Amino acid sequence: MLRVAGARLLDDRDRADVCAVLESDPVAACMVAARVEVAGLDPWRLGGELWGVGSRFDGLCFSGANLVPLRGERAALRSFADRARRYGRTCSSLVGRAELVMPLWDDLAGHWAPAREVRADQPLMALAGAPAVTADPYVRAVRPDELDRYLPAAVAMFTEEVGIDPRAGDGGVGYRSRVAELVAAGRAFARFEGGEVVFKAEIGALSRQVGQIQGVWVHPSLRGQGLGTAGTAAVVERLAALGRVSSLYVNGFNRVARSAYDRIGFTQVGSFATILF
């Protein structure tokens, strides 16, 4: 039987080879690639560790606030599980391509506390170029002085999507800081009416090739009127102007959102899975 050496911690000496792996799967790897392009592989600057298996990185995994398997056959995934078990669970979710996440979770489930939720079917979608529908002209980048007006919508979105209040534990200090970073970077977008957010979305990760859209939300009283479709199209336009492919992943059971993304012009390029803790 072929045996694979254990996963090792990578550093900046491995950066060129790691970037080549990430660039080979730019849509699925966007979250990690965006970090590596800015911070390199130093764990302190990266906000996590990159683990590799094999001299040609037949296996690659990011371990930080999220555990993200990026490449690997079954033996490599077992090596990542072994390393993750030794250090204990420090991530809030396990997320990535379903064909990597689900077998990795099989190896971890008996050792970590039970998952709060398993989302095994999340179509990964991408769109290169302009949207196929008219973008909402009133959706724009949120200004830093609008953070307090934007934040309640961000909290509402997170609570609906993830099932917990992001302000729990520290009173919202950490979540406010993360949202403020997106606003300051020009990657939070909204339509305001009467000073209130009626649509919002963010570019959660921005690599050299891809922008990953996240946090799409429409005010409950205005749903079903096309604001989500036109608003998301406005963010796609912004990414197209930057020369980036737009990407996102959506819960398979969310037929309304999937239909909207189809109308915009997104096509499914893979399947993600997320294990929430």
PDB file of C-alpha atoms in Angstrom:
ATOM      1  CA  MET A   1       0.000   0.000   0.000  1.00  0.00           C
ATOM      2  CA  LEU A   2       1.264   3.479  -0.880  1.00  0.00           C
ATOM      3  CA  ARG A   3       2.007   5.460   2.265  1.00  0.00           C
ATOM      4  CA  VAL A   4       1.965   9.251   2.425  1.00  0.00           C
ATOM      5  CA  ALA A   5       4.148  11.191   4.839  1.00  0.00           C
ATOM      6  CA  GLY A   6       2.367  13.331   7.391  1.00  0.00           C
ATOM      7  CA  ALA A   7       1.279  16.875   6.689  1.00  0.00           C
ATOM      8  CA  ARG A   8       3.956  19.496   7.297  1.00  0.00           C
ATOM      9  CA  LEU A   9       3.749  23.192   8.048  1.00  0.00           C
ATOM     10  CA  LEU A  10       4.681  25.266   4.994  1.00  0.00           C
ATOM     11  CA  ASP A  11       6.554  28.562   4.970  1.00  0.00           C
ATOM     12  CA  ASP A  12       7.571  31.255   2.516  1.00  0.00           C
ATOM     13  CA  ARG A  13      10.143  28.959   0.897  1.00  0.00           C
ATOM     14  CA  ASP A  14       7.144  27.041  -0.452  1.00  0.00           C
ATOM     15  CA  ARG A  15       5.286  30.122  -1.675  1.00  0.00           C
ATOM     16  CA  ALA A  16       5.844  29.739  -5.437  1.00  0.00           C
ATOM     17  CA  ASP A  17       4.718  26.107  -5.448  1.00  0.00           C
ATOM     18  CA  VAL A  18       1.704  26.872  -3.258  1.00  0.00           C
ATOM     19  CA  CYS A  19       0.649  29.740  -5.528  1.00  0.00           C
ATOM     20  CA  ALA A  20       0.826  27.405  -8.522  1.00  0.00           C
ATOM     21  CA  VAL A  21      -1.564  25.007  -6.775  1.00  0.00           C
ATOM     22  CA  LEU A  22      -3.966  27.790  -5.842  1.00  0.00           C
ATOM     23  CA  GLU A  23      -3.916  29.227  -9.358  1.00  0.00           C
ATOM     24  CA  SER A  24      -4.848  25.834 -10.776  1.00  0.00           C
ATOM     25  CA  ASP A  25      -8.237  26.044  -9.023  1.00  0.00           C
ATOM     26  CA  PRO A  26      -8.831  29.807  -8.739  1.00  0.00           C
ATOM     27  CA  VAL A  27     -12.557  29.833  -7.944  1.00  0.00           C
ATOM     28  CA  ALA A  28     -12.534  27.225  -5.175  1.00  0.00           C
ATOM     29  CA  ALA A  29      -9.226  28.509  -3.742  1.00  0.00           C
ATOM     30  CA  CYS A  30     -10.138  32.210  -3.789  1.00  0.00           C
ATOM     31  CA  MET A  31     -10.511  32.553  -0.003  1.00  0.00           C
ATOM     32  CA  VAL A  32      -7.011  31.241   0.637  1.00  0.00           C
ATOM     33  CA  ALA A  33      -5.342  32.691  -2.465  1.00  0.00           C
ATOM     34  CA  ALA A  34      -6.450  36.204  -1.495  1.00  0.00           C
ATOM     35  CA  ARG A  35      -4.661  35.822   1.840  1.00  0.00           C
ATOM     36  CA  VAL A  36      -1.503  34.246   0.446  1.00  0.00           C
ATOM     37  CA  GLU A  37      -1.103  36.907  -2.248  1.00  0.00           C
ATOM     38  CA  VAL A  38      -1.027  39.619   0.432  1.00  0.00           C
ATOM     39  CA  ALA A  39       0.594  37.914   3.404  1.00  0.00           C
ATOM     40  CA  GLY A  40       2.695  35.067   2.067  1.00  0.00           C
ATOM     41  CA  LEU A  41       2.873  31.878   4.123  1.00  0.00           C
ATOM     42  CA  ASP A  42       4.034  33.262   7.449  1.00  0.00           C
ATOM     43  CA  PRO A  43       1.336  32.038   9.886  1.00  0.00           C
ATOM     44  CA  TRP A  44       1.238  35.249  11.916  1.00  0.00           C
ATOM     45  CA  ARG A  45       0.662  37.438   8.858  1.00  0.00           C
ATOM     46  CA  LEU A  46      -1.517  34.862   7.087  1.00  0.00           C
ATOM     47  CA  GLY A  47      -3.877  34.394  10.010  1.00  0.00           C
ATOM     48  CA  GLY A  48      -3.434  30.645   9.879  1.00  0.00           C
ATOM     49  CA  GLU A  49      -1.236  27.826   8.656  1.00  0.00           C
ATOM     50  CA  LEU A  50      -0.851  26.072   5.332  1.00  0.00           C
ATOM     51  CA  TRP A  51      -0.203  22.346   5.525  1.00  0.00           C
ATOM     52  CA  GLY A  52       1.263  20.360   2.674  1.00  0.00           C
ATOM     53  CA  VAL A  53       1.631  16.712   1.810  1.00  0.00           C
ATOM     54  CA  GLY A  54       4.133  15.447  -0.740  1.00  0.00           C
ATOM     55  CA  SER A  55       7.014  17.161  -2.493  1.00  0.00           C
ATOM     56  CA  ARG A  56       4.668  18.384  -5.235  1.00  0.00           C
ATOM     57  CA  PHE A  57       1.937  19.352  -2.785  1.00  0.00           C
ATOM     58  CA  ASP A  58      -0.394  16.531  -3.729  1.00  0.00           C
ATOM     59  CA  GLY A  59      -2.249  17.668  -0.625  1.00  0.00           C
ATOM     60  CA  LEU A  60      -2.800  21.250   0.571  1.00  0.00           C
ATOM     61  CA  CYS A  61      -4.915  22.551   3.448  1.00  0.00           C
ATOM     62  CA  PHE A  62      -5.394  25.911   5.182  1.00  0.00           C
ATOM     63  CA  SER A  63      -5.977  25.952   8.939  1.00  0.00           C
ATOM     64  CA  GLY A  64      -7.162  29.188  10.518  1.00  0.00           C
ATOM     65  CA  ALA A  65     -10.545  30.571  11.501  1.00  0.00           C
ATOM     66  CA  ASN A  66     -11.792  28.057   8.920  1.00  0.00           C
ATOM     67  CA  LEU A  67     -10.283  24.706   8.008  1.00  0.00           C
ATOM     68  CA  VAL A  68     -10.117  24.646   4.192  1.00  0.00           C
ATOM     69  CA  PRO A  69      -8.876  21.539   2.351  1.00  0.00           C
ATOM     70  CA  LEU A  70      -7.650  22.630  -1.084  1.00  0.00           C
ATOM     71  CA  ARG A  71      -6.253  19.485  -2.665  1.00  0.00           C
ATOM     72  CA  GLY A  72      -5.692  15.877  -1.739  1.00  0.00           C
ATOM     73  CA  GLU A  73      -6.533  12.258  -2.289  1.00  0.00           C
ATOM     74  CA  ARG A  74      -7.819  10.152   0.607  1.00  0.00           C
ATOM     75  CA  ALA A  75      -4.383   9.517   2.123  1.00  0.00           C
ATOM     76  CA  ALA A  76      -3.510  13.222   2.151  1.00  0.00           C
ATOM     77  CA  LEU A  77      -6.849  14.082   3.762  1.00  0.00           C
ATOM     78  CA  ARG A  78      -6.127  11.545   6.499  1.00  0.00           C
ATOM     79  CA  SER A  79      -2.810  13.293   7.128  1.00  0.00           C
ATOM     80  CA  PHE A  80      -4.638  16.616   7.508  1.00  0.00           C
ATOM     81  CA  ALA A  81      -7.117  15.004   9.880  1.00  0.00           C
ATOM     82  CA  ASP A  82      -4.257  13.578  11.961  1.00  0.00           C
ATOM     83  CA  ARG A  83      -2.662  17.011  12.303  1.00  0.00           C
ATOM     84  CA  ALA A  84      -5.998  18.699  13.062  1.00  0.00           C
ATOM     85  CA  ARG A  85      -6.771  16.144  15.770  1.00  0.00           C
ATOM     86  CA  ARG A  86      -3.388  16.668  17.435  1.00  0.00           C
ATOM     87  CA  TYR A  87      -3.940  20.397  17.759  1.00  0.00           C
ATOM     88  CA  GLY A  88      -7.642  20.241  18.583  1.00  0.00           C
ATOM     89  CA  ARG A  89     -10.421  22.204  16.935  1.00  0.00           C
ATOM     90  CA  THR A  90      -9.702  25.930  16.661  1.00  0.00           C
ATOM     91  CA  CYS A  91     -11.818  26.681  13.565  1.00  0.00           C
ATOM     92  CA  SER A  92     -15.443  27.812  13.405  1.00  0.00           C
ATOM     93  CA  SER A  93     -16.139  25.826  10.244  1.00  0.00           C
ATOM     94  CA  LEU A  94     -14.742  23.322   7.785  1.00  0.00           C
ATOM     95  CA  VAL A  95     -15.392  24.571   4.244  1.00  0.00           C
ATOM     96  CA  GLY A  96     -14.309  23.886   0.680  1.00  0.00           C
ATOM     97  CA  ARG A  97     -14.922  21.530  -2.198  1.00  0.00           C
ATOM     98  CA  ALA A  98     -17.421  18.903  -1.049  1.00  0.00           C
ATOM     99  CA  GLU A  99     -15.289  16.038  -2.346  1.00  0.00           C
ATOM    100  CA  LEU A 100     -12.545  17.150   0.069  1.00  0.00           C
ATOM    101  CA  VAL A 101     -14.588  18.425   3.017  1.00  0.00           C
ATOM    102  CA  MET A 102     -16.858  15.425   3.524  1.00  0.00           C
ATOM    103  CA  PRO A 103     -14.135  12.716   3.732  1.00  0.00           C
ATOM    104  CA  LEU A 104     -12.023  15.008   5.926  1.00  0.00           C
ATOM    105  CA  TRP A 105     -15.014  15.443   8.210  1.00  0.00           C
ATOM    106  CA  ASP A 106     -15.508  11.661   8.278  1.00  0.00           C
ATOM    107  CA  ASP A 107     -12.024  11.405   9.795  1.00  0.00           C
ATOM    108  CA  LEU A 108     -12.604  14.221  12.295  1.00  0.00           C
ATOM    109  CA  ALA A 109     -16.218  13.697  13.368  1.00  0.00           C
ATOM    110  CA  GLY A 110     -15.442  11.044  15.941  1.00  0.00           C
ATOM    111  CA  HIS A 111     -12.771  13.195  17.595  1.00  0.00           C
ATOM    112  CA  TRP A 112     -14.254  16.693  17.596  1.00  0.00           C
ATOM    113  CA  ALA A 113     -17.465  17.800  19.261  1.00  0.00           C
ATOM    114  CA  PRO A 114     -20.580  17.259  17.103  1.00  0.00           C
ATOM    115  CA  ALA A 115     -21.156  19.768  14.337  1.00  0.00           C
ATOM    116  CA  ARG A 116     -23.909  22.320  14.794  1.00  0.00           C
ATOM    117  CA  GLU A 117     -24.911  21.871  11.164  1.00  0.00           C
ATOM    118  CA  VAL A 118     -23.671  20.003   8.090  1.00  0.00           C
ATOM    119  CA  ARG A 119     -24.338  21.651   4.730  1.00  0.00           C
ATOM    120  CA  ALA A 120     -23.239  19.028   2.245  1.00  0.00           C
ATOM    121  CA  ASP A 121     -24.738  20.539  -0.916  1.00  0.00           C
ATOM    122  CA  GLN A 122     -23.618  24.071  -1.775  1.00  0.00           C
ATOM    123  CA  PRO A 123     -23.304  24.771  -5.522  1.00  0.00           C
ATOM    124  CA  LEU A 124     -20.127  26.726  -6.299  1.00  0.00           C
ATOM    125  CA  MET A 125     -20.923  29.246  -9.021  1.00  0.00           C
ATOM    126  CA  ALA A 126     -18.884  31.558 -11.227  1.00  0.00           C
ATOM    127  CA  LEU A 127     -19.403  34.273 -13.821  1.00  0.00           C
ATOM    128  CA  ALA A 128     -16.708  35.804 -16.004  1.00  0.00           C
ATOM    129  CA  GLY A 129     -17.671  39.203 -17.347  1.00  0.00           C
ATOM    130  CA  ALA A 130     -20.805  41.312 -17.115  1.00  0.00           C
ATOM    131  CA  PRO A 131     -24.121  40.155 -15.634  1.00  0.00           C
ATOM    132  CA  ALA A 132     -26.976  39.078 -17.908  1.00  0.00           C
ATOM    133  CA  VAL A 133     -29.474  41.373 -16.133  1.00  0.00           C
ATOM    134  CA  THR A 134     -29.573  45.105 -15.493  1.00  0.00           C
ATOM    135  CA  ALA A 135     -27.646  46.078 -12.389  1.00  0.00           C
ATOM    136  CA  ASP A 136     -29.227  48.233  -9.677  1.00  0.00           C
ATOM    137  CA  PRO A 137     -27.788  51.732 -10.205  1.00  0.00           C
ATOM    138  CA  TYR A 138     -28.439  52.620  -6.563  1.00  0.00           C
ATOM    139  CA  VAL A 139     -26.143  49.942  -5.153  1.00  0.00           C
ATOM    140  CA  ARG A 140     -22.802  51.488  -4.246  1.00  0.00           C
ATOM    141  CA  ALA A 141     -19.806  51.027  -1.975  1.00  0.00           C
ATOM    142  CA  VAL A 142     -20.555  51.766   1.676  1.00  0.00           C
ATOM    143  CA  ARG A 143     -18.652  54.729   3.108  1.00  0.00           C
ATOM    144  CA  PRO A 144     -16.798  54.390   6.438  1.00  0.00           C
ATOM    145  CA  ASP A 145     -19.079  57.015   8.013  1.00  0.00           C
ATOM    146  CA  GLU A 146     -22.060  54.746   7.177  1.00  0.00           C
ATOM    147  CA  LEU A 147     -20.779  51.772   9.191  1.00  0.00           C
ATOM    148  CA  ASP A 148     -23.339  52.176  11.994  1.00  0.00           C
ATOM    149  CA  ARG A 149     -26.178  52.188   9.474  1.00  0.00           C
ATOM    150  CA  TYR A 150     -24.755  49.234   7.569  1.00  0.00           C
ATOM    151  CA  LEU A 151     -23.914  47.037  10.556  1.00  0.00           C
ATOM    152  CA  PRO A 152     -27.501  46.066  11.595  1.00  0.00           C
ATOM    153  CA  ALA A 153     -28.111  44.620   8.126  1.00  0.00           C
ATOM    154  CA  ALA A 154     -24.826  42.708   8.298  1.00  0.00           C
ATOM    155  CA  VAL A 155     -25.791  41.290  11.701  1.00  0.00           C
ATOM    156  CA  ALA A 156     -29.242  40.312  10.408  1.00  0.00           C
ATOM    157  CA  MET A 157     -27.732  38.560   7.402  1.00  0.00           C
ATOM    158  CA  PHE A 158     -25.197  36.635   9.480  1.00  0.00           C
ATOM    159  CA  THR A 159     -27.818  35.566  12.012  1.00  0.00           C
ATOM    160  CA  GLU A 160     -30.181  34.329   9.296  1.00  0.00           C
ATOM    161  CA  GLU A 161     -27.481  32.527   7.354  1.00  0.00           C
ATOM    162  CA  VAL A 162     -25.345  30.995  10.105  1.00  0.00           C
ATOM    163  CA  GLY A 163     -27.937  30.666  12.850  1.00  0.00           C
ATOM    164  CA  ILE A 164     -26.069  32.529  15.588  1.00  0.00           C
ATOM    165  CA  ASP A 165     -25.687  36.197  16.499  1.00  0.00           C
ATOM    166  CA  PRO A 166     -22.163  37.316  15.496  1.00  0.00           C
ATOM    167  CA  ARG A 167     -22.130  39.702  18.472  1.00  0.00           C
ATOM    168  CA  ALA A 168     -22.237  36.842  20.976  1.00  0.00           C
ATOM    169  CA  GLY A 169     -19.226  36.479  23.230  1.00  0.00           C
ATOM    170  CA  ASP A 170     -17.570  39.869  22.852  1.00  0.00           C
ATOM    171  CA  GLY A 171     -20.570  42.127  22.404  1.00  0.00           C
ATOM    172  CA  GLY A 172     -19.924  42.447  18.682  1.00  0.00           C
ATOM    173  CA  VAL A 173     -16.459  44.016  18.848  1.00  0.00           C
ATOM    174  CA  GLY A 174     -14.821  41.403  16.638  1.00  0.00           C
ATOM    175  CA  TYR A 175     -17.611  41.285  14.079  1.00  0.00           C
ATOM    176  CA  ARG A 176     -17.790  45.076  13.853  1.00  0.00           C
ATOM    177  CA  SER A 177     -14.047  45.152  13.229  1.00  0.00           C
ATOM    178  CA  ARG A 178     -14.309  42.604  10.393  1.00  0.00           C
ATOM    179  CA  VAL A 179     -17.173  44.483   8.737  1.00  0.00           C
ATOM    180  CA  ALA A 180     -15.312  47.788   9.144  1.00  0.00           C
ATOM    181  CA  GLU A 181     -12.319  46.292   7.311  1.00  0.00           C
ATOM    182  CA  LEU A 182     -14.510  45.361   4.345  1.00  0.00           C
ATOM    183  CA  VAL A 183     -16.072  48.823   4.306  1.00  0.00           C
ATOM    184  CA  ALA A 184     -12.668  50.523   4.479  1.00  0.00           C
ATOM    185  CA  ALA A 185     -11.435  48.346   1.593  1.00  0.00           C
ATOM    186  CA  GLY A 186     -14.393  49.352  -0.583  1.00  0.00           C
ATOM    187  CA  ARG A 187     -15.730  45.783  -0.631  1.00  0.00           C
ATOM    188  CA  ALA A 188     -19.075  46.294   1.139  1.00  0.00           C
ATOM    189  CA  PHE A 189     -22.012  47.355  -1.052  1.00  0.00           C
ATOM    190  CA  ALA A 190     -25.526  48.484  -0.232  1.00  0.00           C
ATOM    191  CA  ARG A 191     -28.632  50.238  -1.420  1.00  0.00           C
ATOM    192  CA  PHE A 192     -29.940  52.712   1.136  1.00  0.00           C
ATOM    193  CA  GLU A 193     -33.521  53.952   1.292  1.00  0.00           C
ATOM    194  CA  GLY A 194     -34.462  56.496   3.934  1.00  0.00           C
ATOM    195  CA  GLY A 195     -31.107  55.925   5.603  1.00  0.00           C
ATOM    196  CA  GLU A 196     -31.786  52.184   5.965  1.00  0.00           C
ATOM    197  CA  VAL A 197     -30.091  49.317   4.136  1.00  0.00           C
ATOM    198  CA  VAL A 198     -32.515  47.466   1.866  1.00  0.00           C
ATOM    199  CA  PHE A 199     -29.866  45.411   0.018  1.00  0.00           C
ATOM    200  CA  LYS A 200     -26.327  44.452   0.947  1.00  0.00           C
ATOM    201  CA  ALA A 201     -23.511  42.232  -0.266  1.00  0.00           C
ATOM    202  CA  GLU A 202     -19.760  42.053   0.140  1.00  0.00           C
ATOM    203  CA  ILE A 203     -16.725  40.879  -1.760  1.00  0.00           C
ATOM    204  CA  GLY A 204     -15.470  38.671   1.022  1.00  0.00           C
ATOM    205  CA  ALA A 205     -12.275  37.588  -0.721  1.00  0.00           C
ATOM    206  CA  LEU A 206     -10.487  39.202  -3.647  1.00  0.00           C
ATOM    207  CA  SER A 207      -7.612  37.386  -5.340  1.00  0.00           C
ATOM    208  CA  ARG A 208      -5.809  38.355  -8.520  1.00  0.00           C
ATOM    209  CA  GLN A 209      -8.244  36.264 -10.545  1.00  0.00           C
ATOM    210  CA  VAL A 210     -11.499  35.978  -8.592  1.00  0.00           C
ATOM    211  CA  GLY A 211     -13.782  37.937  -6.282  1.00  0.00           C
ATOM    212  CA  GLN A 212     -15.984  35.902  -3.946  1.00  0.00           C
ATOM    213  CA  ILE A 213     -19.350  37.501  -3.202  1.00  0.00           C
ATOM    214  CA  GLN A 214     -20.818  36.868   0.232  1.00  0.00           C
ATOM    215  CA  GLY A 215     -23.457  38.148   2.615  1.00  0.00           C
ATOM    216  CA  VAL A 216     -26.171  38.842   0.043  1.00  0.00           C
ATOM    217  CA  TRP A 217     -29.226  40.108   1.946  1.00  0.00           C
ATOM    218  CA  VAL A 218     -32.484  41.919   1.208  1.00  0.00           C
ATOM    219  CA  HIS A 219     -34.654  43.604   3.826  1.00  0.00           C
ATOM    220  CA  PRO A 220     -37.426  41.114   4.750  1.00  0.00           C
ATOM    221  CA  SER A 221     -40.219  43.553   3.845  1.00  0.00           C
ATOM    222  CA  LEU A 222     -38.894  43.948   0.283  1.00  0.00           C
ATOM    223  CA  ARG A 223     -38.083  40.389  -0.679  1.00  0.00           C
ATOM    224  CA  GLY A 224     -39.476  38.995  -3.911  1.00  0.00           C
ATOM    225  CA  GLN A 225     -39.163  42.307  -5.769  1.00  0.00           C
ATOM    226  CA  GLY A 226     -35.878  41.638  -7.577  1.00  0.00           C
ATOM    227  CA  LEU A 227     -33.625  43.714  -5.320  1.00  0.00           C
ATOM    228  CA  GLY A 228     -31.344  40.774  -4.651  1.00  0.00           C
ATOM    229  CA  THR A 229     -30.903  39.951  -8.323  1.00  0.00           C
ATOM    230  CA  ALA A 230     -30.243  43.524  -9.453  1.00  0.00           C
ATOM    231  CA  GLY A 231     -28.100  44.276  -6.417  1.00  0.00           C
ATOM    232  CA  THR A 232     -25.890  41.232  -6.863  1.00  0.00           C
ATOM    233  CA  ALA A 233     -25.565  42.126 -10.545  1.00  0.00           C
ATOM    234  CA  ALA A 234     -24.184  45.515  -9.467  1.00  0.00           C
ATOM    235  CA  VAL A 235     -21.442  43.777  -7.479  1.00  0.00           C
ATOM    236  CA  VAL A 236     -20.696  41.518 -10.456  1.00  0.00           C
ATOM    237  CA  GLU A 237     -20.321  44.639 -12.617  1.00  0.00           C
ATOM    238  CA  ARG A 238     -17.821  46.030 -10.134  1.00  0.00           C
ATOM    239  CA  LEU A 239     -15.777  42.830 -10.209  1.00  0.00           C
ATOM    240  CA  ALA A 240     -15.904  42.682 -14.013  1.00  0.00           C
ATOM    241  CA  ALA A 241     -14.537  46.231 -14.121  1.00  0.00           C
ATOM    242  CA  LEU A 242     -11.650  45.031 -11.958  1.00  0.00           C
ATOM    243  CA  GLY A 243     -10.970  42.163 -14.373  1.00  0.00           C
ATOM    244  CA  ARG A 244     -12.057  39.512 -11.865  1.00  0.00           C
ATOM    245  CA  VAL A 245     -14.290  36.479 -12.216  1.00  0.00           C
ATOM    246  CA  SER A 246     -17.271  36.685  -9.836  1.00  0.00           C
ATOM    247  CA  SER A 247     -17.909  33.657  -7.651  1.00  0.00           C
ATOM    248  CA  LEU A 248     -20.137  32.593  -4.778  1.00  0.00           C
ATOM    249  CA  TYR A 249     -21.522  29.475  -3.179  1.00  0.00           C
ATOM    250  CA  VAL A 250     -25.115  28.981  -2.101  1.00  0.00           C
ATOM    251  CA  ASN A 251     -27.037  26.432  -0.070  1.00  0.00           C
ATOM    252  CA  GLY A 252     -28.556  23.830  -2.342  1.00  0.00           C
ATOM    253  CA  PHE A 253     -31.930  24.151  -0.628  1.00  0.00           C
ATOM    254  CA  ASN A 254     -32.109  27.926  -1.305  1.00  0.00           C
ATOM    255  CA  ARG A 255     -34.004  27.718  -4.585  1.00  0.00           C
ATOM    256  CA  VAL A 256     -34.889  31.422  -4.616  1.00  0.00           C
ATOM    257  CA  ALA A 257     -31.239  32.480  -4.440  1.00  0.00           C
ATOM    258  CA  ARG A 258     -30.143  29.850  -6.955  1.00  0.00           C
ATOM    259  CA  SER A 259     -32.760  31.048  -9.427  1.00  0.00           C
ATOM    260  CA  ALA A 260     -31.583  34.649  -9.006  1.00  0.00           C
ATOM    261  CA  TYR A 261     -27.959  33.699  -9.602  1.00  0.00           C
ATOM    262  CA  ASP A 262     -28.950  31.727 -12.696  1.00  0.00           C
ATOM    263  CA  ARG A 263     -30.692  34.816 -14.099  1.00  0.00           C
ATOM    264  CA  ILE A 264     -27.606  36.928 -13.451  1.00  0.00           C
ATOM    265  CA  GLY A 265     -25.558  34.498 -15.522  1.00  0.00           C
ATOM    266  CA  PHE A 266     -23.742  32.382 -12.927  1.00  0.00           C
ATOM    267  CA  THR A 267     -23.048  28.755 -13.789  1.00  0.00           C
ATOM    268  CA  GLN A 268     -22.183  25.958 -11.402  1.00  0.00           C
ATOM    269  CA  VAL A 269     -18.509  24.974 -11.527  1.00  0.00           C
ATOM    270  CA  GLY A 270     -18.378  22.661  -8.538  1.00  0.00           C
ATOM    271  CA  SER A 271     -19.890  21.851  -5.167  1.00  0.00           C
ATOM    272  CA  PHE A 272     -18.867  23.153  -1.755  1.00  0.00           C
ATOM    273  CA  ALA A 273     -19.713  21.761   1.662  1.00  0.00           C
ATOM    274  CA  THR A 274     -19.599  23.503   5.033  1.00  0.00           C
ATOM    275  CA  ILE A 275     -19.456  21.975   8.519  1.00  0.00           C
ATOM    276  CA  LEU A 276     -20.523  24.573  11.102  1.00  0.00           C
ATOM    277  CA  PHE A 277     -19.437  24.358  14.741  1.00  0.00           C
TER     278      PHE A 277
END
